[in-house]
PDB file of C-alpha atoms in Angstrom:
ATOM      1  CA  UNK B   7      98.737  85.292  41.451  1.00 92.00           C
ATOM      2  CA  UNK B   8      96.123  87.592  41.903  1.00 94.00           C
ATOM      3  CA  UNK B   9      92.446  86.798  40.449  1.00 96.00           C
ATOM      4  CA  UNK B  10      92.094  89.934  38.959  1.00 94.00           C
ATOM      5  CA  UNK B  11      95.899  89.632  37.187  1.00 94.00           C
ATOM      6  CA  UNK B  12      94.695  86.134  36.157  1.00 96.00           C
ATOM      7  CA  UNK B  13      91.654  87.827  34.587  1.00 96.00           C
ATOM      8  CA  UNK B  14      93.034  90.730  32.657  1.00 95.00           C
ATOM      9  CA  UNK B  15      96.393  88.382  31.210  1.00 95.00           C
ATOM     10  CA  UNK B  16      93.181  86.245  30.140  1.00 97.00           C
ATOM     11  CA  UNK B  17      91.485  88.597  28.748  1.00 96.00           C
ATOM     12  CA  UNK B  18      94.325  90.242  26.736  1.00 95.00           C
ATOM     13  CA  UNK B  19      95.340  86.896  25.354  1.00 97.00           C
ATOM     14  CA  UNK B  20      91.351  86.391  24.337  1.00 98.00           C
ATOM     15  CA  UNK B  21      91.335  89.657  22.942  1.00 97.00           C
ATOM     16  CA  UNK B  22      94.511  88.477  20.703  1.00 96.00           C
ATOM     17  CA  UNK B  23      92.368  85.466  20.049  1.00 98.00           C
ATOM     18  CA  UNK B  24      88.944  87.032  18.642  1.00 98.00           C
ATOM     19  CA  UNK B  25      90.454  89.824  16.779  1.00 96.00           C
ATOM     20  CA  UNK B  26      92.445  87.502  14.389  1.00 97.00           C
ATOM     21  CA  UNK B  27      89.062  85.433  14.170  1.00 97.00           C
ATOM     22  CA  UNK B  28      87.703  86.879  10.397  1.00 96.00           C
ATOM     23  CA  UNK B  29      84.062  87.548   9.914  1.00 95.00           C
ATOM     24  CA  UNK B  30      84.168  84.912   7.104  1.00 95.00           C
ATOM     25  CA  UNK B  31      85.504  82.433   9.014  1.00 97.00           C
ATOM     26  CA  UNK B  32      81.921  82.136  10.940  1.00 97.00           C
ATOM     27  CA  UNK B  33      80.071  81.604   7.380  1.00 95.00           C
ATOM     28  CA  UNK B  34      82.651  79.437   6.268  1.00 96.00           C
ATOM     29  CA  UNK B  35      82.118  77.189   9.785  1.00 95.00           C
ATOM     30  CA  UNK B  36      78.435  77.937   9.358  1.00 95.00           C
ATOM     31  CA  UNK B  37      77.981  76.378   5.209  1.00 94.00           C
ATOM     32  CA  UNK B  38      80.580  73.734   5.757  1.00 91.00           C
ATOM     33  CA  UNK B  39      84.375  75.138   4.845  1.00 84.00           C
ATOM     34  CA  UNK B  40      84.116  72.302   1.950  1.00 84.00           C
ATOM     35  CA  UNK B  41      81.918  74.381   0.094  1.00 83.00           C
ATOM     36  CA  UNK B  42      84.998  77.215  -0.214  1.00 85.00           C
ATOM     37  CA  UNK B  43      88.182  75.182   0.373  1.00 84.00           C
ATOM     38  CA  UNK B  44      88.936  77.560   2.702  1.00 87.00           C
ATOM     39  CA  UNK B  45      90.173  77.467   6.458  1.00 90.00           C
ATOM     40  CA  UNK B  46      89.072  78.237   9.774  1.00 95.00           C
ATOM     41  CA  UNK B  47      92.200  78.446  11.848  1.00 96.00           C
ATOM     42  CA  UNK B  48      91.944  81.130  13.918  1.00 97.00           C
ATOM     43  CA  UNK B  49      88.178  80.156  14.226  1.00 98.00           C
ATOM     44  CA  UNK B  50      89.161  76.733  15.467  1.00 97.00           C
ATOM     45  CA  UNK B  51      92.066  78.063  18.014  1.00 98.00           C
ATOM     46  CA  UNK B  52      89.552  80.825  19.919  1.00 98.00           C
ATOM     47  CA  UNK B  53      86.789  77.633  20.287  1.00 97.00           C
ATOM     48  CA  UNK B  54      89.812  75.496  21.463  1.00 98.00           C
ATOM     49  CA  UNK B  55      90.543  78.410  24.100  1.00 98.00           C
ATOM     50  CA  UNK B  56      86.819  78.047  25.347  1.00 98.00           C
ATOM     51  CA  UNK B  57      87.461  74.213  25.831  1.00 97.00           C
ATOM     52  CA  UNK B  58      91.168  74.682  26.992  1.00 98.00           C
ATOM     53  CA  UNK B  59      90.417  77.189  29.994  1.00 98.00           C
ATOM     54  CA  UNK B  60      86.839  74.920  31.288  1.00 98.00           C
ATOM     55  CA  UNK B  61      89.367  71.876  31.328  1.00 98.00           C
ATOM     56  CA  UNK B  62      91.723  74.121  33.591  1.00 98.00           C
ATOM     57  CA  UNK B  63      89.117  74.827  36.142  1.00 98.00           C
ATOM     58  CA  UNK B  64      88.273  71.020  36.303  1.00 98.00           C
ATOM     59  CA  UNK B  65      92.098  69.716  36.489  1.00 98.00           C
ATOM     60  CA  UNK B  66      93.137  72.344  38.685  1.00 98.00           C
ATOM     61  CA  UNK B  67      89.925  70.953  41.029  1.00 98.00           C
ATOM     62  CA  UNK B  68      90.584  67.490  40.361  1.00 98.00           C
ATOM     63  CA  UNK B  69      94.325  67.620  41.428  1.00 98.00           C
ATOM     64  CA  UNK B  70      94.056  69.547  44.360  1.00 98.00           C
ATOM     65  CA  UNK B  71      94.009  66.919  47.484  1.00 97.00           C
ATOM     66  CA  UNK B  72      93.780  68.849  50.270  1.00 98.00           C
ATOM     67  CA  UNK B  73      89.887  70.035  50.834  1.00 98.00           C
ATOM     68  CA  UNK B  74      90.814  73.340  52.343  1.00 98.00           C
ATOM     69  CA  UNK B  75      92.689  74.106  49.205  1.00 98.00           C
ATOM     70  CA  UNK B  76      89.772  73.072  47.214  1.00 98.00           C
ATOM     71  CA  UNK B  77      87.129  74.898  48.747  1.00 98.00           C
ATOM     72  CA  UNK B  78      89.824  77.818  48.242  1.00 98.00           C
ATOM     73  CA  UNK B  79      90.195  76.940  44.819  1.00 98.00           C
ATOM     74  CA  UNK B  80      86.672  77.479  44.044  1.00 98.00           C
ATOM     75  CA  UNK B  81      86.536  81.287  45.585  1.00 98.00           C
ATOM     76  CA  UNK B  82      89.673  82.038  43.465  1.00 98.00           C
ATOM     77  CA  UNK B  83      87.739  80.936  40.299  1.00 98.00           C
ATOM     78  CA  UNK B  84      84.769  82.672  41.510  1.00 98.00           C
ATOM     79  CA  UNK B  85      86.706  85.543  41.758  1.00 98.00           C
ATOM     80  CA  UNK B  86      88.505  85.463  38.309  1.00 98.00           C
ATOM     81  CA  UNK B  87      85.309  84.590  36.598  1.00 98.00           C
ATOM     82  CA  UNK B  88      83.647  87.806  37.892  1.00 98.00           C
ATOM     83  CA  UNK B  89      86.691  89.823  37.048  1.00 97.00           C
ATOM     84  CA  UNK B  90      86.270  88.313  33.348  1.00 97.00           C
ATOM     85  CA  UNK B  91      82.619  89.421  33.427  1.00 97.00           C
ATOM     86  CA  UNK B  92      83.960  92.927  34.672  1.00 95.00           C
ATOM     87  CA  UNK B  93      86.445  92.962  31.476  1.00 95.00           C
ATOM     88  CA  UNK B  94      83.771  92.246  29.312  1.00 96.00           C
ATOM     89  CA  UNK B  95      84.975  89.035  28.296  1.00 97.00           C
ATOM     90  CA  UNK B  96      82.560  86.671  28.484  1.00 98.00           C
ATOM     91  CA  UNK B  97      84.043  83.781  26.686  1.00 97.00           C
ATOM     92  CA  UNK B  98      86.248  82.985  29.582  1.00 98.00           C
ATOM     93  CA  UNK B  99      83.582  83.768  32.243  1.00 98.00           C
ATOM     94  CA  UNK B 100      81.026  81.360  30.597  1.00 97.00           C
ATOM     95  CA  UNK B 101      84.237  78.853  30.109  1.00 98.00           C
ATOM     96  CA  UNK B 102      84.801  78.946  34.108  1.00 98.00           C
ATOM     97  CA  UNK B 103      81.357  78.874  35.345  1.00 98.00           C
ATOM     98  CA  UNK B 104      81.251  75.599  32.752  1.00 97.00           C
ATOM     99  CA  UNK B 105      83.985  74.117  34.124  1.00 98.00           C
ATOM    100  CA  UNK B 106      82.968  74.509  37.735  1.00 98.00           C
ATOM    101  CA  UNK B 107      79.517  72.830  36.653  1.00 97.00           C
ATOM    102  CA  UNK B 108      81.358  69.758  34.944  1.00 98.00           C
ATOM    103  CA  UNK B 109      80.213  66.431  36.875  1.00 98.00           C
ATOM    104  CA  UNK B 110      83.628  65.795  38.440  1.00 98.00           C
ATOM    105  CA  UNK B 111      83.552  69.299  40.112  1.00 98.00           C
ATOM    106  CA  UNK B 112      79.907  69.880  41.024  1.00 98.00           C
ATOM    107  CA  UNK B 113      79.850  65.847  42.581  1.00 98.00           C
ATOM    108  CA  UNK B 114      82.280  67.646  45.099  1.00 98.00           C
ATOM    109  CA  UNK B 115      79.790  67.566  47.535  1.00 97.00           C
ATOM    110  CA  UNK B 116      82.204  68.096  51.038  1.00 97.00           C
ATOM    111  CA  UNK B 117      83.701  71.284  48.967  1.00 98.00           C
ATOM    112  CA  UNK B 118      80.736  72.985  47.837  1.00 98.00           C
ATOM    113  CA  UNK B 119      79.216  72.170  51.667  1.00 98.00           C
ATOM    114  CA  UNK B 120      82.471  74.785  52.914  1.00 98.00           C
ATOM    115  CA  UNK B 121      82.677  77.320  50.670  1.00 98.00           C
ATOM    116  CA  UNK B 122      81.059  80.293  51.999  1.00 98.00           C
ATOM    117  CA  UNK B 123      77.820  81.385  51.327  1.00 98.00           C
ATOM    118  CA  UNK B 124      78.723  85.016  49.584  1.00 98.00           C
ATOM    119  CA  UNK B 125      80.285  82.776  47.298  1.00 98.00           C
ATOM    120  CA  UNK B 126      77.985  80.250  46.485  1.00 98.00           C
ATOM    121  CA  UNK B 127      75.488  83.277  46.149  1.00 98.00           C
ATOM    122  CA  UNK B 128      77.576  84.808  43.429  1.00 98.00           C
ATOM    123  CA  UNK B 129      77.991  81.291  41.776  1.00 98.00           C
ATOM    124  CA  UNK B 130      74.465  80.953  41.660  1.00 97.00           C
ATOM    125  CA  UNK B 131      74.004  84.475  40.178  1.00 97.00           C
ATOM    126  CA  UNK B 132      76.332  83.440  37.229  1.00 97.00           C
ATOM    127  CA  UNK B 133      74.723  80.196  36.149  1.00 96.00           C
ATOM    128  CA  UNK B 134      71.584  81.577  36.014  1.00 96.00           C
ATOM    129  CA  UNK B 135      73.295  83.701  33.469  1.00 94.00           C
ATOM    130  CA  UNK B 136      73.760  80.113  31.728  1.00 92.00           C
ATOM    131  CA  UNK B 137      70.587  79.313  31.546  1.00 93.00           C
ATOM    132  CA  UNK B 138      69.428  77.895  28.252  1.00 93.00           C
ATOM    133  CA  UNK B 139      66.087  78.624  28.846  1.00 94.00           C
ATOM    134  CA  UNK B 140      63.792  80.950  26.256  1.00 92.00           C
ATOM    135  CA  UNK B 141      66.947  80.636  23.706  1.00 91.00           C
ATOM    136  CA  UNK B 142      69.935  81.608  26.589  1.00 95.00           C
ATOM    137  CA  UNK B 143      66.946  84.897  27.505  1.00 95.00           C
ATOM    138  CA  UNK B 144      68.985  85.975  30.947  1.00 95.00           C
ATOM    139  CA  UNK B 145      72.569  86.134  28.412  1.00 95.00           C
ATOM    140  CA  UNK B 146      71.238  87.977  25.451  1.00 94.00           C
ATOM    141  CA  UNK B 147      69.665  90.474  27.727  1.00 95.00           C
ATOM    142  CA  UNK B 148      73.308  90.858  29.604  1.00 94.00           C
ATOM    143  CA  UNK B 149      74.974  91.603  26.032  1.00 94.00           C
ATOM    144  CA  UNK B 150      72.527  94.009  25.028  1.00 94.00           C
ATOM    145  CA  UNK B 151      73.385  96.190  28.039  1.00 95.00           C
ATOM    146  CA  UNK B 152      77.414  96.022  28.049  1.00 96.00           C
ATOM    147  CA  UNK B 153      79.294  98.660  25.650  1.00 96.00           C
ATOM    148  CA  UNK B 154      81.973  97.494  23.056  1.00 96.00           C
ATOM    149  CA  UNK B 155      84.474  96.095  23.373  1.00 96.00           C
ATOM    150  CA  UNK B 156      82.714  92.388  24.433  1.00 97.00           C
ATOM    151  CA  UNK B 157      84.526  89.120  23.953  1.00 98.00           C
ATOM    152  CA  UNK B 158      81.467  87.506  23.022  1.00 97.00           C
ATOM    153  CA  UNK B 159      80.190  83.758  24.096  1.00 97.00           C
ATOM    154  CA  UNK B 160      81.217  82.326  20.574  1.00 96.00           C
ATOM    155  CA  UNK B 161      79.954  78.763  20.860  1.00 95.00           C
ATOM    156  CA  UNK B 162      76.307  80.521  21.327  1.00 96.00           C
ATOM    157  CA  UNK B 163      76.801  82.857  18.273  1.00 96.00           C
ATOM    158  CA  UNK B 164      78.168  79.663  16.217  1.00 96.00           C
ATOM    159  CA  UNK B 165      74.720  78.035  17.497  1.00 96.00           C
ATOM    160  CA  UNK B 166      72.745  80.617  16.308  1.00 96.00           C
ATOM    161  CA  UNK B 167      74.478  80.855  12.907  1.00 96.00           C
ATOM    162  CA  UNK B 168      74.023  76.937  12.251  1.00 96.00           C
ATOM    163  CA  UNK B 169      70.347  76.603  13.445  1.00 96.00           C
ATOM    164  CA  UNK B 170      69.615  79.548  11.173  1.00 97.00           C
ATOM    165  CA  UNK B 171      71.562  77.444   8.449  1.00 97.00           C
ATOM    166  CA  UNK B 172      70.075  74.013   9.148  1.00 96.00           C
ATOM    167  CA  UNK B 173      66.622  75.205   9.473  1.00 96.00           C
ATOM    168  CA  UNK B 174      66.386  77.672   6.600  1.00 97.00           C
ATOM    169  CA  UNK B 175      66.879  76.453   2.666  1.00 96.00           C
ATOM    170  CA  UNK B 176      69.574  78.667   0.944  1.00 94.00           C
ATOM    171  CA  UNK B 177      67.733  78.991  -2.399  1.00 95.00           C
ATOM    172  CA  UNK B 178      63.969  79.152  -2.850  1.00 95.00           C
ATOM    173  CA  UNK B 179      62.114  77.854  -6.060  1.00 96.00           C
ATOM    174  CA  UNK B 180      65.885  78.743  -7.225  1.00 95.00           C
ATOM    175  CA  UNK B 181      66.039  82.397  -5.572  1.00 97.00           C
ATOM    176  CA  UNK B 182      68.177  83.361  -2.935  1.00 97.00           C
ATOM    177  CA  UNK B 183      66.191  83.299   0.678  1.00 97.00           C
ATOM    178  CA  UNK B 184      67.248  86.482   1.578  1.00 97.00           C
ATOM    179  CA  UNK B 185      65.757  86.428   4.695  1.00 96.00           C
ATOM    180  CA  UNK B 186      68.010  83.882   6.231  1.00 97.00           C
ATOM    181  CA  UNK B 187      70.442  85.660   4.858  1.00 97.00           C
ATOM    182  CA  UNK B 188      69.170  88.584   6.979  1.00 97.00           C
ATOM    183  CA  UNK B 189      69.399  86.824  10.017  1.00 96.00           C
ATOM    184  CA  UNK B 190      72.641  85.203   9.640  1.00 97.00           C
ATOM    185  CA  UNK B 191      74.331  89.034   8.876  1.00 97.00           C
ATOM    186  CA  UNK B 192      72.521  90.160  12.139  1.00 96.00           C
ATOM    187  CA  UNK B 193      75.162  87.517  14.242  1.00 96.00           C
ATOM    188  CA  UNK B 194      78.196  88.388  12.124  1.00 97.00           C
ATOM    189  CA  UNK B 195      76.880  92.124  12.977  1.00 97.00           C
ATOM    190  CA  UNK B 196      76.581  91.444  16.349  1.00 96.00           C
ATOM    191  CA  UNK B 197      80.526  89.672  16.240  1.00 97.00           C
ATOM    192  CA  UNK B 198      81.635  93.551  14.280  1.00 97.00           C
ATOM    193  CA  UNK B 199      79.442  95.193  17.233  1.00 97.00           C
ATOM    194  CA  UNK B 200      81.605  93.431  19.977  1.00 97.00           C
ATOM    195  CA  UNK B 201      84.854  94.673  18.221  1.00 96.00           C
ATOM    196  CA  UNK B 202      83.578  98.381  17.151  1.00 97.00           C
ATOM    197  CA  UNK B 203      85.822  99.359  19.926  1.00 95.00           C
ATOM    198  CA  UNK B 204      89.483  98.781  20.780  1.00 90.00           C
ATOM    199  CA  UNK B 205      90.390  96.876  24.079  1.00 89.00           C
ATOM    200  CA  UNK B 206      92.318  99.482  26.271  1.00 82.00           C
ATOM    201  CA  UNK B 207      95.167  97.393  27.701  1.00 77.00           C
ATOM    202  CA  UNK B 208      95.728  99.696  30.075  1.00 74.00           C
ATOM    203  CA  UNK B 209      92.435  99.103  32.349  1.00 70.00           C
ATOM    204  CA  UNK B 210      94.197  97.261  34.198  1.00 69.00           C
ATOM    205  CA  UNK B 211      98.058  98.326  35.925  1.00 66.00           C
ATOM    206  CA  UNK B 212      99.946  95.030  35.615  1.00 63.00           C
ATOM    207  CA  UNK B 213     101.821  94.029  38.632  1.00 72.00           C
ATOM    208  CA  UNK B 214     105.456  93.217  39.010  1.00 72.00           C
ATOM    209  CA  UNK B 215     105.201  89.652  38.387  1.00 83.00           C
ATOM    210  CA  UNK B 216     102.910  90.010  35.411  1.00 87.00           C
ATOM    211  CA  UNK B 217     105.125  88.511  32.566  1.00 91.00           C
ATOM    212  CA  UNK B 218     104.614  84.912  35.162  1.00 94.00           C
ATOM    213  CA  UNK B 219     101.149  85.383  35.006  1.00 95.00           C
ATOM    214  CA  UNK B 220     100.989  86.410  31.272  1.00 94.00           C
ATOM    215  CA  UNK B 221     103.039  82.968  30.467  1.00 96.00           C
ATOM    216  CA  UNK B 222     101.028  81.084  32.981  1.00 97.00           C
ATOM    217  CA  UNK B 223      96.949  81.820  31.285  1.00 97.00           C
ATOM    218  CA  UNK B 224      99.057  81.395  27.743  1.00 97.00           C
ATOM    219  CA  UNK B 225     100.193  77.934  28.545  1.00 96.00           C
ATOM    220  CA  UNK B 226      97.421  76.512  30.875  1.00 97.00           C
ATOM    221  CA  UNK B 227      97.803  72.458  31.500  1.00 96.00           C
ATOM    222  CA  UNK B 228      94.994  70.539  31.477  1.00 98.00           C
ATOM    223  CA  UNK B 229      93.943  66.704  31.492  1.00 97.00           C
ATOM    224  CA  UNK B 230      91.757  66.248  28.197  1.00 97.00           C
ATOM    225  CA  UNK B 231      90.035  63.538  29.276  1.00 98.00           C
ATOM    226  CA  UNK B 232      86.784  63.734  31.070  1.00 98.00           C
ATOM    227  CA  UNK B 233      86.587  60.015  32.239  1.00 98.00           C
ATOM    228  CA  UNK B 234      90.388  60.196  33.894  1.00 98.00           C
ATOM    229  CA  UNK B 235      88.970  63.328  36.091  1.00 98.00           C
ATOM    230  CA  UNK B 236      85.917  61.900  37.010  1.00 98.00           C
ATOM    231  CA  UNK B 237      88.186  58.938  38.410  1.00 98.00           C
ATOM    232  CA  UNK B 238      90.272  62.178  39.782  1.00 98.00           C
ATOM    233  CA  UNK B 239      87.442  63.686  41.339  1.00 98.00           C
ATOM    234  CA  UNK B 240      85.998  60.000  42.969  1.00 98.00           C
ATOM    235  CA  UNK B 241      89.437  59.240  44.439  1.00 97.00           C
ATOM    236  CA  UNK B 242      89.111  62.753  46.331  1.00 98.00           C
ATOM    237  CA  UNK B 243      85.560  62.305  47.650  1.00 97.00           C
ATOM    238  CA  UNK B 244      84.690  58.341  46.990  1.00 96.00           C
ATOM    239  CA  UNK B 245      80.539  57.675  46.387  1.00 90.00           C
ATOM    240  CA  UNK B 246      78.889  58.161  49.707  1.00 80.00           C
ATOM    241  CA  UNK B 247      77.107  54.768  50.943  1.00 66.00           C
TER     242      UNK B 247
END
């Protein structure tokens, strides 16, 4: 399968993702659903995506015995994690890089030492766009310049949402503080930003074994357990003495 096939059957299914996610959904995550007795479904199923395709990247690492194939491995996520970055969808590119930074990959010292240097170049170039520093700065600035439509990092936008929330009361001397309300409408306006424009399936030709790659990033198996890969990853390169 091709990285950038992987990539755009990714981002499609993403796409389907985020555009059932409701704007209210985000408030009702943010206040505590409780407080409406109301659900966040489709909410809960794009933030179990994020999880889902990070776990991938670490199985898929983790089961792979041969360290040829692992070192190969890593350029192929490289490569689809760039081609997600290309398609605008950076919920799945952040996901990747994540998963290729989870202890049981980056321990991987022997596979890291052989991949090539373009590559590692390029992997270093996206996790600085990780960096938490100066509230995630080096993102932010890489939204700001990318037109609609985005697939937005959601767990960051939930994070900003919540610390506005936590650290701001709701009423004031019994007024509304309509200044965190302010700032709270600027993420859900950012979220409406992202989706101002339709995603163009057709960016992208599909190739002829496309419906095989479509089933494959809708069905992706993982091991949801982060102690059984890290006793994956020692049994492929034990604790040097």
């Amino acid at each position: 399968m091709s990285s950038k096939d992987l990539a755009y059957q990714m981002t499609l299914y993403d796409w389907e993702l985020f555009s059932c996610v409701h704007e209210h959904e985000l408030l009702y995550h943010t206040f505590g659903r409780t407080n409406f007795r109301r659900t966040t479904a489709n909410l809960d199923l794009f933030l179990r995506r994020f999880n889902q395709v990070q776990l991938w990247v670490v199985t898929e690492v983790c089961l792979c015995g041969q360290l040829s194939k692992r070192v190969q491995l890593l350029k192929k996520f490289i490569k689809i994690a760039a081609h997600c970055r290309e398609f605008r969808n950076l919920n799945s590119f952040f996901a990747i890089i994540m998963g290729m930074s989870n202890p049981a990959v980056s321990r991987l010292s022997q596979t890291w030492e052989k991949l090539p240097s373009k590559f590692k170049k390029f992997y270093a170039e996206f996790e600085s766009m990780m960096d938490p520093s100066r509230n995630h700065r080096a993102y932010r600035l890489t939204v700001t310049k990318l037109e609609p439509p985005i697939i937005p990092f959601m767990p960051l936008l939930l994070k900003d949402m919540t610390f506005t929330h936590e650290g701001n009361k709701t009423l004031v001397d019994g007024m509304v503080n309509f200044e965190k309300m302010r700032i709270i409408a600027n993420t859900i306006r950012q979220v409406r930003h992202c989706r101002s424009q339709v995603f163009n399936p057709e960016i992208c030709q599909p190739n002829k074994n496309h419906a095989e790659v479509r089933g494959y990033v809708r069905k992706l198996c993982v091991v949801d357990n982060q102690r059984a890969l890290t006793q994956l990853s020692y049994r492929l390169e034990p604790r040097r003495t």
